[in-house]
PDB file of C-alpha atoms in Angstrom:
ATOM      1  CA  MET A   1     -97.115-156.631  21.585  1.00 92.00           C
ATOM      2  CA  ARG A   2    -100.455-158.398  21.966  1.00 94.00           C
ATOM      3  CA  LEU A   3    -102.443-157.288  18.894  1.00 96.00           C
ATOM      4  CA  PHE A   4    -105.921-157.552  17.436  1.00 97.00           C
ATOM      5  CA  CYS A   5    -107.945-155.865  14.689  1.00 98.00           C
ATOM      6  CA  ALA A   6    -111.317-154.515  15.731  1.00 98.00           C
ATOM      7  CA  ILE A   7    -114.235-152.274  14.961  1.00 98.00           C
ATOM      8  CA  ASP A   8    -114.285-149.694  17.716  1.00 95.00           C
ATOM      9  CA  LEU A   9    -117.739-148.648  18.874  1.00 95.00           C
ATOM     10  CA  ASP A  10    -118.842-145.044  18.758  1.00 94.00           C
ATOM     11  CA  ARG A  11    -119.690-143.103  21.926  1.00 93.00           C
ATOM     12  CA  THR A  12    -123.468-143.419  21.463  1.00 92.00           C
ATOM     13  CA  CYS A  13    -123.224-147.179  21.084  1.00 93.00           C
ATOM     14  CA  ARG A  14    -120.892-147.517  24.094  1.00 94.00           C
ATOM     15  CA  LEU A  15    -123.295-145.574  26.299  1.00 93.00           C
ATOM     16  CA  ALA A  16    -126.246-147.670  25.117  1.00 92.00           C
ATOM     17  CA  LEU A  17    -124.300-150.884  25.782  1.00 94.00           C
ATOM     18  CA  ALA A  18    -123.301-149.674  29.251  1.00 94.00           C
ATOM     19  CA  ARG A  19    -127.006-149.085  30.003  1.00 92.00           C
ATOM     20  CA  TYR A  20    -127.765-152.547  28.608  1.00 92.00           C
ATOM     21  CA  GLN A  21    -125.137-154.096  30.893  1.00 93.00           C
ATOM     22  CA  ALA A  22    -126.793-152.325  33.848  1.00 92.00           C
ATOM     23  CA  CYS A  23    -130.184-153.748  32.798  1.00 89.00           C
ATOM     24  CA  LEU A  24    -128.663-157.230  32.625  1.00 89.00           C
ATOM     25  CA  ARG A  25    -127.218-156.837  36.132  1.00 89.00           C
ATOM     26  CA  GLU A  26    -130.604-155.675  37.408  1.00 88.00           C
ATOM     27  CA  ALA A  27    -132.231-158.688  35.697  1.00 84.00           C
ATOM     28  CA  GLY A  28    -129.967-161.023  37.691  1.00 85.00           C
ATOM     29  CA  PHE A  29    -126.964-161.623  35.436  1.00 88.00           C
ATOM     30  CA  ALA A  30    -123.559-161.684  37.110  1.00 88.00           C
ATOM     31  CA  GLY A  31    -119.964-161.685  35.915  1.00 90.00           C
ATOM     32  CA  ARG A  32    -116.872-159.561  35.433  1.00 92.00           C
ATOM     33  CA  TRP A  33    -118.346-156.843  33.240  1.00 94.00           C
ATOM     34  CA  THR A  34    -116.403-155.376  30.324  1.00 95.00           C
ATOM     35  CA  ASN A  35    -115.516-151.732  30.918  1.00 93.00           C
ATOM     36  CA  GLN A  36    -117.399-149.371  28.634  1.00 93.00           C
ATOM     37  CA  GLU A  37    -114.175-148.085  27.016  1.00 93.00           C
ATOM     38  CA  ASN A  38    -113.153-151.667  26.102  1.00 94.00           C
ATOM     39  CA  LEU A  39    -116.322-152.624  24.222  1.00 96.00           C
ATOM     40  CA  HIS A  40    -115.456-153.517  20.605  1.00 97.00           C
ATOM     41  CA  LEU A  41    -116.047-156.053  17.829  1.00 97.00           C
ATOM     42  CA  THR A  42    -112.956-158.178  17.166  1.00 97.00           C
ATOM     43  CA  LEU A  43    -112.220-158.939  13.517  1.00 97.00           C
ATOM     44  CA  ALA A  44    -108.965-160.858  14.078  1.00 97.00           C
ATOM     45  CA  PHE A  45    -106.900-161.717  17.157  1.00 95.00           C
ATOM     46  CA  LEU A  46    -103.170-161.861  16.403  1.00 95.00           C
ATOM     47  CA  GLY A  47    -101.732-162.561  19.846  1.00 93.00           C
ATOM     48  CA  GLU A  48     -98.145-161.716  20.699  1.00 93.00           C
ATOM     49  CA  GLN A  49     -96.242-160.072  17.823  1.00 94.00           C
ATOM     50  CA  PRO A  50     -92.759-158.477  17.783  1.00 93.00           C
ATOM     51  CA  ASP A  51     -94.168-155.311  16.166  1.00 94.00           C
ATOM     52  CA  ALA A  52     -97.118-154.001  14.148  1.00 96.00           C
ATOM     53  CA  ARG A  53     -95.529-153.802  10.663  1.00 97.00           C
ATOM     54  CA  ARG A  54     -96.975-156.975   9.109  1.00 97.00           C
ATOM     55  CA  ALA A  55    -100.409-156.290  10.591  1.00 97.00           C
ATOM     56  CA  ALA A  56    -100.297-152.735   9.190  1.00 97.00           C
ATOM     57  CA  ALA A  57     -99.371-154.095   5.749  1.00 98.00           C
ATOM     58  CA  ALA A  58    -102.292-156.544   5.882  1.00 98.00           C
ATOM     59  CA  MET A  59    -104.681-153.771   6.869  1.00 98.00           C
ATOM     60  CA  ALA A  60    -103.489-151.607   3.971  1.00 97.00           C
ATOM     61  CA  GLU A  61    -104.361-154.340   1.461  1.00 96.00           C
ATOM     62  CA  THR A  62    -107.779-155.067   3.006  1.00 97.00           C
ATOM     63  CA  ALA A  63    -110.655-153.639   0.976  1.00 94.00           C
ATOM     64  CA  GLY A  64    -114.205-152.998   2.048  1.00 94.00           C
ATOM     65  CA  GLU A  65    -117.026-150.499   1.894  1.00 95.00           C
ATOM     66  CA  PRO A  66    -118.654-148.729   4.848  1.00 97.00           C
ATOM     67  CA  PHE A  67    -121.644-150.589   6.307  1.00 97.00           C
ATOM     68  CA  SER A  68    -123.803-150.737   9.425  1.00 96.00           C
ATOM     69  CA  LEU A  69    -123.549-153.132  12.339  1.00 95.00           C
ATOM     70  CA  THR A  70    -126.851-154.568  13.463  1.00 93.00           C
ATOM     71  CA  PHE A  71    -126.956-155.930  16.986  1.00 91.00           C
ATOM     72  CA  GLY A  72    -128.675-159.223  17.685  1.00 86.00           C
ATOM     73  CA  GLY A  73    -129.541-161.100  20.847  1.00 87.00           C
ATOM     74  CA  LEU A  74    -127.786-162.052  24.027  1.00 89.00           C
ATOM     75  CA  GLY A  75    -125.627-165.177  23.942  1.00 88.00           C
ATOM     76  CA  ARG A  76    -123.221-167.211  26.014  1.00 88.00           C
ATOM     77  CA  PHE A  77    -119.977-169.064  25.251  1.00 88.00           C
ATOM     78  CA  SER A  78    -119.210-171.844  27.729  1.00 85.00           C
ATOM     79  CA  GLN A  79    -115.600-171.731  28.862  1.00 80.00           C
ATOM     80  CA  ARG A  80    -113.484-173.190  31.619  1.00 79.00           C
ATOM     81  CA  GLY A  81    -113.231-170.651  34.400  1.00 73.00           C
ATOM     82  CA  GLY A  82    -116.609-169.119  33.608  1.00 80.00           C
ATOM     83  CA  ASP A  83    -118.826-168.363  30.667  1.00 89.00           C
ATOM     84  CA  VAL A  84    -118.633-165.330  28.386  1.00 91.00           C
ATOM     85  CA  LEU A  85    -121.834-163.311  28.074  1.00 93.00           C
ATOM     86  CA  TYR A  86    -122.032-161.513  24.733  1.00 94.00           C
ATOM     87  CA  LEU A  87    -124.220-159.485  22.426  1.00 94.00           C
ATOM     88  CA  ALA A  88    -124.399-161.064  18.980  1.00 93.00           C
ATOM     89  CA  ILE A  89    -123.815-159.035  15.841  1.00 95.00           C
ATOM     90  CA  SER A  90    -125.891-159.877  12.775  1.00 92.00           C
ATOM     91  CA  PRO A  91    -123.377-161.361  10.301  1.00 92.00           C
ATOM     92  CA  SER A  92    -124.035-159.074   7.327  1.00 95.00           C
ATOM     93  CA  PRO A  93    -122.311-159.866   4.013  1.00 97.00           C
ATOM     94  CA  ALA A  94    -120.229-156.663   4.291  1.00 97.00           C
ATOM     95  CA  LEU A  95    -118.970-157.566   7.777  1.00 98.00           C
ATOM     96  CA  LEU A  96    -118.166-161.152   6.808  1.00 97.00           C
ATOM     97  CA  ASP A  97    -116.399-160.028   3.598  1.00 97.00           C
ATOM     98  CA  LEU A  98    -114.302-157.557   5.608  1.00 98.00           C
ATOM     99  CA  GLN A  99    -113.360-160.192   8.176  1.00 97.00           C
ATOM    100  CA  ARG A 100    -112.482-162.801   5.516  1.00 96.00           C
ATOM    101  CA  GLY A 101    -110.489-160.287   3.467  1.00 97.00           C
ATOM    102  CA  LEU A 102    -108.560-159.133   6.522  1.00 97.00           C
ATOM    103  CA  ASN A 103    -107.772-162.707   7.576  1.00 96.00           C
ATOM    104  CA  ALA A 104    -106.574-163.553   4.057  1.00 96.00           C
ATOM    105  CA  ALA A 105    -104.309-160.477   4.064  1.00 97.00           C
ATOM    106  CA  LEU A 106    -102.975-161.362   7.521  1.00 97.00           C
ATOM    107  CA  ASP A 107    -102.266-164.885   6.307  1.00 96.00           C
ATOM    108  CA  ARG A 108    -100.352-163.528   3.285  1.00 96.00           C
ATOM    109  CA  GLN A 109     -98.252-161.509   5.734  1.00 96.00           C
ATOM    110  CA  GLY A 110     -97.466-164.677   7.699  1.00 95.00           C
ATOM    111  CA  LEU A 111     -99.715-163.814  10.642  1.00 95.00           C
ATOM    112  CA  LYS A 112    -101.864-166.669  11.876  1.00 85.00           C
ATOM    113  CA  THR A 113    -105.270-165.939  13.347  1.00 83.00           C
ATOM    114  CA  GLU A 114    -107.610-168.108  15.376  1.00 78.00           C
ATOM    115  CA  GLY A 115    -108.796-171.118  13.402  1.00 78.00           C
ATOM    116  CA  ARG A 116    -112.309-171.301  14.790  1.00 84.00           C
ATOM    117  CA  PRO A 117    -115.306-170.028  12.796  1.00 90.00           C
ATOM    118  CA  TYR A 118    -115.986-166.309  13.091  1.00 94.00           C
ATOM    119  CA  ARG A 119    -118.959-165.486  15.322  1.00 95.00           C
ATOM    120  CA  PRO A 120    -119.264-161.697  15.476  1.00 97.00           C
ATOM    121  CA  HIS A 121    -120.065-160.545  18.998  1.00 96.00           C
ATOM    122  CA  ILE A 122    -119.306-157.968  21.667  1.00 96.00           C
ATOM    123  CA  THR A 123    -118.158-159.406  24.989  1.00 95.00           C
ATOM    124  CA  LEU A 124    -120.298-157.952  27.762  1.00 95.00           C
ATOM    125  CA  ALA A 125    -119.017-160.024  30.709  1.00 93.00           C
ATOM    126  CA  ARG A 126    -116.536-162.778  31.500  1.00 90.00           C
ATOM    127  CA  ARG A 127    -116.872-165.375  34.236  1.00 87.00           C
ATOM    128  CA  ALA A 128    -120.616-165.002  33.830  1.00 84.00           C
ATOM    129  CA  GLY A 129    -122.728-167.024  36.194  1.00 74.00           C
ATOM    130  CA  ALA A 130    -126.167-168.385  35.522  1.00 69.00           C
ATOM    131  CA  GLY A 131    -128.698-165.794  34.428  1.00 69.00           C
ATOM    132  CA  PRO A 132    -132.456-165.555  34.530  1.00 66.00           C
ATOM    133  CA  GLU A 133    -134.784-167.416  32.198  1.00 61.00           C
ATOM    134  CA  PRO A 134    -134.546-166.257  28.546  1.00 55.00           C
ATOM    135  CA  ALA A 135    -137.920-164.489  28.729  1.00 52.00           C
ATOM    136  CA  ALA A 136    -136.431-162.174  31.370  1.00 54.00           C
ATOM    137  CA  GLU A 137    -133.517-161.030  29.215  1.00 59.00           C
ATOM    138  CA  PRO A 138    -133.620-157.339  28.317  1.00 63.00           C
ATOM    139  CA  GLU A 139    -133.440-156.680  24.586  1.00 70.00           C
ATOM    140  CA  PHE A 140    -130.904-154.482  22.819  1.00 78.00           C
ATOM    141  CA  ALA A 141    -131.779-153.081  19.412  1.00 71.00           C
ATOM    142  CA  ALA A 142    -129.483-150.648  17.661  1.00 79.00           C
ATOM    143  CA  GLU A 143    -127.399-150.058  14.562  1.00 86.00           C
ATOM    144  CA  MET A 144    -124.024-148.394  14.197  1.00 94.00           C
ATOM    145  CA  PRO A 145    -122.293-147.140  11.043  1.00 96.00           C
ATOM    146  CA  VAL A 146    -118.839-148.632  10.376  1.00 97.00           C
ATOM    147  CA  ARG A 147    -116.384-146.513   8.425  1.00 97.00           C
ATOM    148  CA  GLY A 148    -113.198-148.401   9.253  1.00 97.00           C
ATOM    149  CA  PHE A 149    -111.349-150.521  11.774  1.00 98.00           C
ATOM    150  CA  TRP A 150    -108.327-150.375  14.082  1.00 98.00           C
ATOM    151  CA  LEU A 151    -105.226-152.334  14.863  1.00 98.00           C
ATOM    152  CA  MET A 152    -105.210-152.372  18.643  1.00 97.00           C
ATOM    153  CA  GLU A 153    -102.785-153.400  21.339  1.00 97.00           C
ATOM    154  CA  SER A 154    -103.988-155.212  24.436  1.00 94.00           C
ATOM    155  CA  ARG A 155    -102.005-154.811  27.636  1.00 92.00           C
ATOM    156  CA  LEU A 156    -103.023-157.215  30.365  1.00 85.00           C
ATOM    157  CA  ARG A 157    -103.155-155.622  33.820  1.00 82.00           C
ATOM    158  CA  PRO A 158    -104.282-157.018  37.185  1.00 80.00           C
ATOM    159  CA  GLU A 159    -107.354-154.745  37.009  1.00 75.00           C
ATOM    160  CA  GLY A 160    -108.164-155.954  33.471  1.00 76.00           C
ATOM    161  CA  ALA A 161    -107.065-155.414  29.895  1.00 82.00           C
ATOM    162  CA  GLN A 162    -106.114-151.961  28.670  1.00 90.00           C
ATOM    163  CA  TYR A 163    -106.504-151.296  24.942  1.00 94.00           C
ATOM    164  CA  ARG A 164    -104.564-148.816  22.850  1.00 95.00           C
ATOM    165  CA  ARG A 165    -105.484-147.804  19.295  1.00 96.00           C
ATOM    166  CA  LEU A 166    -102.478-148.061  16.988  1.00 97.00           C
ATOM    167  CA  ILE A 167    -103.465-147.844  13.302  1.00 97.00           C
ATOM    168  CA  TRP A 168    -106.736-146.817  11.623  1.00 97.00           C
ATOM    169  CA  ARG A 169    -107.888-148.284   8.295  1.00 97.00           C
ATOM    170  CA  GLU A 170    -110.723-146.399   6.615  1.00 97.00           C
ATOM    171  CA  LEU A 171    -113.125-148.340   4.410  1.00 97.00           C
ATOM    172  CA  GLY A 172    -114.252-147.219   0.974  1.00 91.00           C
TER     173      GLY A 172
END
């Protein structure tokens, strides 16, 4: 099982992000766009695991209070094979505490996560080509309440990843 923990976006936010992706395409951005149903905020990527038991145990011991996500600006990660175009998430103390607490719990369960610094973002497109000048970038301003997070499974398919929600962890 290829697993990750994530904050799933509500329907209103998904629709707004899909409209934002369309605005970016119209502004001249190109890439392999993330399907609306796959838009999410990753908290921890676990990779291939034999089952979900240790991840579920880590989630159960992760504490946090509900909070709101605040969306920031457009960004780009340079990668071999094409850049990743993303929407930044403002790194609020509540979000960062949740992510750190979850990673510590995963570590206690013997699950290793990515070692690079956490940069909260929502991937909008992969293999993104050059875009217009920064002044031409459409803006996205929204907030979304967060009441919990999911353990999710990622199944890689020729047409793209397919995500399945496995376990919900409510905050508070």
